[in-house]
XYZ file of C-alpha atoms in Angstrom:
349
model
C -14.764 -102.031 57.967
C -12.064 -99.950 59.622
C -11.626 -96.211 59.297
C -10.236 -94.777 56.053
C -11.602 -97.709 54.171
C -13.771 -95.899 51.631
C -10.880 -94.615 49.529
C -8.357 -97.067 50.873
C -10.544 -100.107 50.372
C -11.575 -98.960 46.900
C -7.932 -98.752 45.894
C -7.214 -102.022 47.610
C -10.054 -103.912 45.978
C -9.324 -102.501 42.542
C -5.606 -103.129 42.752
C -5.568 -106.549 44.296
C -9.183 -107.128 45.331
C -8.196 -106.739 48.948
C -5.811 -103.830 49.115
C 2.610 -107.022 46.405
C 1.633 -114.135 46.746
C -5.244 -123.350 53.551
C -7.891 -122.834 51.296
C -9.293 -124.487 48.188
C -7.276 -126.851 46.049
C -4.232 -125.640 44.176
C -4.707 -123.991 40.763
C -5.630 -126.214 37.876
C -2.577 -127.987 36.564
C -0.507 -127.164 39.635
C 1.720 -129.941 40.881
C 4.167 -129.263 43.685
C 7.741 -130.254 42.914
C 9.434 -132.477 45.489
C 13.051 -133.650 45.760
C 13.583 -136.767 43.695
C 10.820 -135.903 41.233
C 13.189 -134.519 38.634
C 15.000 -131.199 38.369
C 13.136 -128.165 39.677
C 13.059 -124.945 37.653
C 15.855 -122.531 38.495
C 14.854 -119.987 41.196
C 15.742 -117.121 38.836
C 13.312 -118.495 36.240
C 10.235 -118.384 38.464
C 7.356 -115.979 38.885
C 5.179 -115.972 41.997
C 1.509 -114.940 41.831
C -0.752 -114.259 44.829
C -4.178 -115.852 44.229
C -6.574 -113.876 46.417
C -9.588 -116.178 46.210
C -7.649 -119.472 46.192
C -5.565 -118.611 49.276
C -2.536 -119.854 47.337
C 0.572 -118.659 45.567
C 1.006 -119.962 42.026
C 4.623 -120.668 41.067
C 5.155 -120.276 37.326
C 8.135 -121.678 35.405
C 8.879 -118.927 32.899
C 10.736 -121.325 30.623
C 7.771 -123.628 30.039
C 4.969 -121.229 30.916
C 3.526 -123.823 33.301
C 2.334 -123.578 36.893
C 4.671 -125.925 38.769
C 3.237 -125.456 42.261
C 0.353 -123.975 44.203
C 1.492 -123.103 47.727
C -1.275 -122.737 50.363
C -0.851 -119.555 52.423
C -3.138 -117.401 54.608
C -6.518 -115.919 53.757
C -6.695 -113.326 51.020
C -3.095 -113.318 49.749
C -2.591 -109.918 48.206
C 1.051 -109.334 47.344
C 4.334 -111.217 47.171
C 7.984 -110.197 47.241
C 11.027 -112.415 46.713
C 14.163 -111.830 48.781
C 17.265 -110.583 46.918
C 18.946 -113.978 47.349
C 15.872 -115.779 45.997
C 15.587 -118.012 49.073
C 12.338 -116.635 50.491
C 9.036 -115.306 49.234
C 7.000 -113.081 51.545
C 3.223 -113.012 51.091
C 0.752 -110.571 52.646
C -2.521 -112.204 53.707
C -4.981 -109.319 53.735
C -7.823 -111.210 55.435
C -5.591 -112.908 58.034
C -3.493 -109.866 58.996
C -0.389 -111.999 58.542
C 2.642 -112.526 56.331
C 3.503 -116.026 55.114
C 7.187 -116.844 54.590
C 7.775 -119.379 51.802
C 10.970 -121.379 51.405
C 11.379 -121.164 47.626
C 13.390 -124.394 47.477
C 10.842 -126.610 49.226
C 7.853 -124.440 48.303
C 6.398 -124.644 51.765
C 5.399 -122.018 54.337
C 8.028 -121.991 57.083
C 6.646 -119.112 59.161
C 3.523 -117.008 59.620
C 3.975 -113.524 61.091
C 1.224 -111.336 62.559
C 1.369 -107.756 61.264
C -1.047 -104.804 61.059
C -4.610 -104.527 59.809
C -5.165 -105.600 56.175
C -1.552 -105.931 54.987
C -1.219 -104.952 51.343
C 2.146 -104.457 49.633
C 5.440 -105.939 50.783
C 9.084 -105.445 49.836
C 12.479 -106.696 51.043
C 15.491 -104.485 51.720
C 18.442 -104.778 49.308
C 20.639 -106.253 52.058
C 18.070 -108.999 52.657
C 17.715 -108.021 56.327
C 14.351 -106.265 56.560
C 10.857 -106.864 55.198
C 8.509 -103.879 54.946
C 4.733 -104.443 54.967
C 2.174 -101.695 54.266
C -0.963 -102.184 56.372
C -3.832 -100.455 54.587
C -6.248 -100.769 57.503
C -4.004 -99.503 60.294
C -2.165 -96.703 58.476
C 1.277 -98.047 59.233
C 4.189 -100.150 58.026
C 5.370 -103.265 59.847
C 9.125 -103.867 59.801
C 10.064 -107.550 60.007
C 13.514 -108.932 60.739
C 14.266 -111.506 58.046
C 16.538 -113.317 60.519
C 14.211 -113.615 63.505
C 10.953 -113.431 61.512
C 9.506 -111.058 64.078
C 8.120 -107.519 63.809
C 10.790 -105.151 65.127
C 9.121 -101.814 64.438
C 5.836 -100.240 63.372
C 5.966 -96.946 61.469
C 2.934 -94.635 61.252
C 2.512 -93.222 57.735
C -0.380 -91.722 55.720
C -3.909 -93.020 55.304
C -4.416 -96.407 53.639
C -0.784 -97.199 52.706
C -0.407 -99.525 49.725
C 2.774 -99.288 47.643
C 6.231 -99.666 49.201
C 9.690 -99.298 47.643
C 13.227 -99.148 49.059
C 16.088 -97.196 47.518
C 18.980 -99.217 46.027
C 21.199 -98.232 48.966
C 18.556 -99.376 51.463
C 18.535 -96.036 53.262
C 15.061 -94.802 52.377
C 11.619 -96.364 52.182
C 8.809 -94.785 50.138
C 5.177 -95.542 50.946
C 2.183 -94.677 48.718
C -0.792 -93.569 50.832
C -3.952 -94.203 48.791
C -6.393 -92.172 50.889
C -3.991 -89.262 51.491
C -2.769 -88.732 47.931
C 0.786 -88.685 49.231
C 4.045 -90.604 49.462
C 5.703 -90.903 52.873
C 9.503 -90.777 52.989
C 10.948 -92.971 55.736
C 14.537 -93.115 56.968
C 15.109 -96.839 57.442
C 17.919 -96.495 60.013
C 15.587 -94.803 62.498
C 12.139 -95.771 61.245
C 11.078 -92.129 61.153
C 9.071 -90.267 58.508
C 11.253 -87.449 57.187
C 8.970 -86.071 54.493
C 5.602 -86.248 52.750
C 5.252 -85.762 48.981
C 1.868 -84.879 47.405
C 1.126 -86.888 44.241
C -2.015 -87.802 42.289
C -5.298 -89.209 43.543
C -5.309 -92.717 44.979
C -1.605 -93.663 44.741
C -1.488 -97.457 44.894
C 1.923 -98.621 43.702
C 5.351 -97.145 43.107
C 8.735 -98.059 41.721
C 12.186 -96.501 41.822
C 14.350 -96.202 38.739
C 17.519 -98.332 38.957
C 19.678 -95.260 39.604
C 17.410 -94.285 42.506
C 16.843 -90.766 41.139
C 13.152 -90.938 40.258
C 10.052 -92.516 41.725
C 7.114 -93.457 39.485
C 3.769 -93.625 41.289
C 0.564 -95.046 39.781
C -2.502 -93.006 40.800
C -5.579 -95.218 40.634
C -8.282 -92.558 40.697
C -6.639 -89.795 38.660
C -5.615 -92.159 35.843
C -2.020 -91.003 35.723
C 1.497 -91.654 36.949
C 3.417 -89.176 39.077
C 7.139 -88.756 38.515
C 8.896 -87.756 41.731
C 12.386 -86.258 41.751
C 13.930 -88.013 44.739
C 16.625 -85.378 45.263
C 14.102 -82.548 45.245
C 11.529 -84.516 47.203
C 8.727 -83.314 44.949
C 6.617 -84.345 41.971
C 8.243 -83.164 38.755
C 5.834 -84.555 36.150
C 2.450 -86.239 35.687
C 1.854 -88.733 32.851
C -1.688 -89.697 31.723
C -2.109 -93.465 31.291
C -5.037 -95.892 31.044
C -8.068 -96.282 33.289
C -7.280 -97.102 36.951
C -3.498 -97.609 36.842
C -2.296 -100.039 39.492
C 0.753 -102.354 39.394
C 3.933 -100.742 38.119
C 7.462 -101.875 37.215
C 10.625 -100.620 35.540
C 13.144 -102.269 33.242
C 16.628 -102.867 34.706
C 18.078 -100.364 32.215
C 15.573 -97.741 33.383
C 14.327 -96.933 29.886
C 10.714 -98.040 30.242
C 8.123 -98.128 33.009
C 5.150 -100.496 32.696
C 1.752 -99.828 34.283
C -1.187 -102.238 34.603
C -4.430 -100.374 33.817
C -7.276 -102.204 35.567
C -10.125 -100.461 33.773
C -8.557 -100.551 30.303
C -7.453 -104.217 30.291
C -4.066 -103.040 29.109
C -0.520 -102.162 30.092
C 0.817 -98.673 29.404
C 4.471 -98.469 28.344
C 6.133 -95.238 29.448
C 9.402 -93.965 28.014
C 11.381 -92.489 30.897
C 13.296 -90.320 28.429
C 10.289 -88.455 27.031
C 8.000 -89.195 29.983
C 5.058 -90.211 27.849
C 3.181 -93.384 26.938
C 4.757 -94.796 23.790
C 2.821 -98.068 23.535
C -0.212 -99.870 24.947
C -0.355 -103.655 25.303
C -3.663 -105.538 25.452
C -3.755 -108.162 28.209
C -6.469 -110.039 30.172
C -9.407 -108.765 32.207
C -8.658 -106.591 35.212
C -4.849 -106.417 35.101
C -3.525 -105.276 38.461
C -0.262 -106.833 39.652
C 2.883 -106.414 37.527
C 6.527 -107.459 37.675
C 9.426 -106.982 35.269
C 11.673 -110.026 34.799
C 15.266 -109.831 36.099
C 16.785 -109.364 32.634
C 14.088 -106.956 31.437
C 13.022 -109.114 28.491
C 9.603 -109.978 29.927
C 6.850 -108.314 31.920
C 4.390 -110.420 33.929
C 0.868 -109.131 34.559
C -1.845 -110.726 36.709
C -5.379 -110.472 35.333
C -7.749 -110.578 38.295
C -10.973 -111.129 36.385
C -9.689 -113.787 33.983
C -7.511 -115.760 36.444
C -4.484 -115.538 34.181
C -0.950 -114.232 33.954
C -0.018 -112.367 30.769
C 3.597 -112.509 29.573
C 4.769 -109.468 27.598
C 7.839 -109.465 25.347
C 9.435 -106.064 25.965
C 11.231 -106.071 22.602
C 7.918 -106.077 20.739
C 5.595 -104.685 23.431
C 3.153 -107.525 22.806
C 1.716 -110.288 24.976
C 3.237 -113.594 23.849
C 1.746 -116.035 26.348
C -1.125 -116.427 28.797
C -0.852 -118.748 31.798
C -3.861 -119.895 33.821
C -3.162 -119.445 37.535
C -5.317 -119.461 40.697
C -8.582 -117.683 41.441
C -8.274 -113.899 41.595
C -4.562 -113.340 40.894
C -3.224 -110.142 42.407
C 0.417 -109.450 43.317
C 3.261 -110.713 41.138
C 6.992 -111.104 41.830
C 9.848 -112.297 39.636
C 12.949 -113.736 41.313
C 16.018 -111.513 41.223
C 19.737 -112.025 41.688
C 21.632 -111.115 44.845
C 21.804 -107.388 45.526
C 24.838 -105.354 46.526
C 25.379 -104.458 50.169
C 23.771 -101.160 51.238
C 25.920 -98.048 51.383
C 24.223 -96.242 54.272
C 25.607 -98.421 57.061
C 23.822 -100.795 59.440
C 20.053 -100.428 59.584
C 19.277 -103.128 62.125
C 16.678 -102.132 64.690
């Protein structure tokens, strides 16, 4: 086990059993779609789930609630992120120290990229040009060119980095450092850390509000969520939630933030207006990964201990469906529409 692993590995194991989707058979009921076998589900109607113990990514059709494919990836897939144009899914393989690149049309791995030690979360820049990978074991972030599929930069951050999020304009990257209790602020144009923000204990995941003004950070070991004022560069509030908060997501309208509470088998619903939990939704065992659907009507939560994906109706704040996926589901991603071009100028490195 590498250095910083006590706190970092605890957060990693609790969040995704290894730290954002070649091993055993695909999940039960999974059948890969191929051209000529009938119409495939629309890319914007799909959810991707990283199955840590199956070494697969389950592809779920949100319209039917069925697993339509199980894509073999590397060892210990931990997180998944879909590109803004929906064409690619990037998967961190925590036990292989690699990132698998999935063509979402053919549902096959088209590239495997070596990154840092124990890659955890992953996110794609709004302009679809850069992929950022937090490496929990090497205390850094790998920057991948989406065009060349090669690592173009490595950025040293805090101890045991897990969560990553990019501002809507693509200019700034935020990284949650689980063993440091901080968030690193990175200028994407230069790949330099420009600030460090103290938050709660064991920050594991974070999300920016759609307007880019606030950052919500789930703190695994202090059982709360930090609210960071981006303009001030400081924590402005702390919201108590359930036991061991992990995956986090926000509605497109910015009104609610959803947090998967591993130890409570529930999802906390936070009102961003009053900054308090206004509802709690019961889900499966060990919820950890979470994604909000593109239109905000559904929230998807992976339940690590029960090998399922819970579907929450945001209008009622209740789970309406449960989908059986692979073994040990962790990271979750819902396909999004194409993003606007960034406003901070070229960021190619």
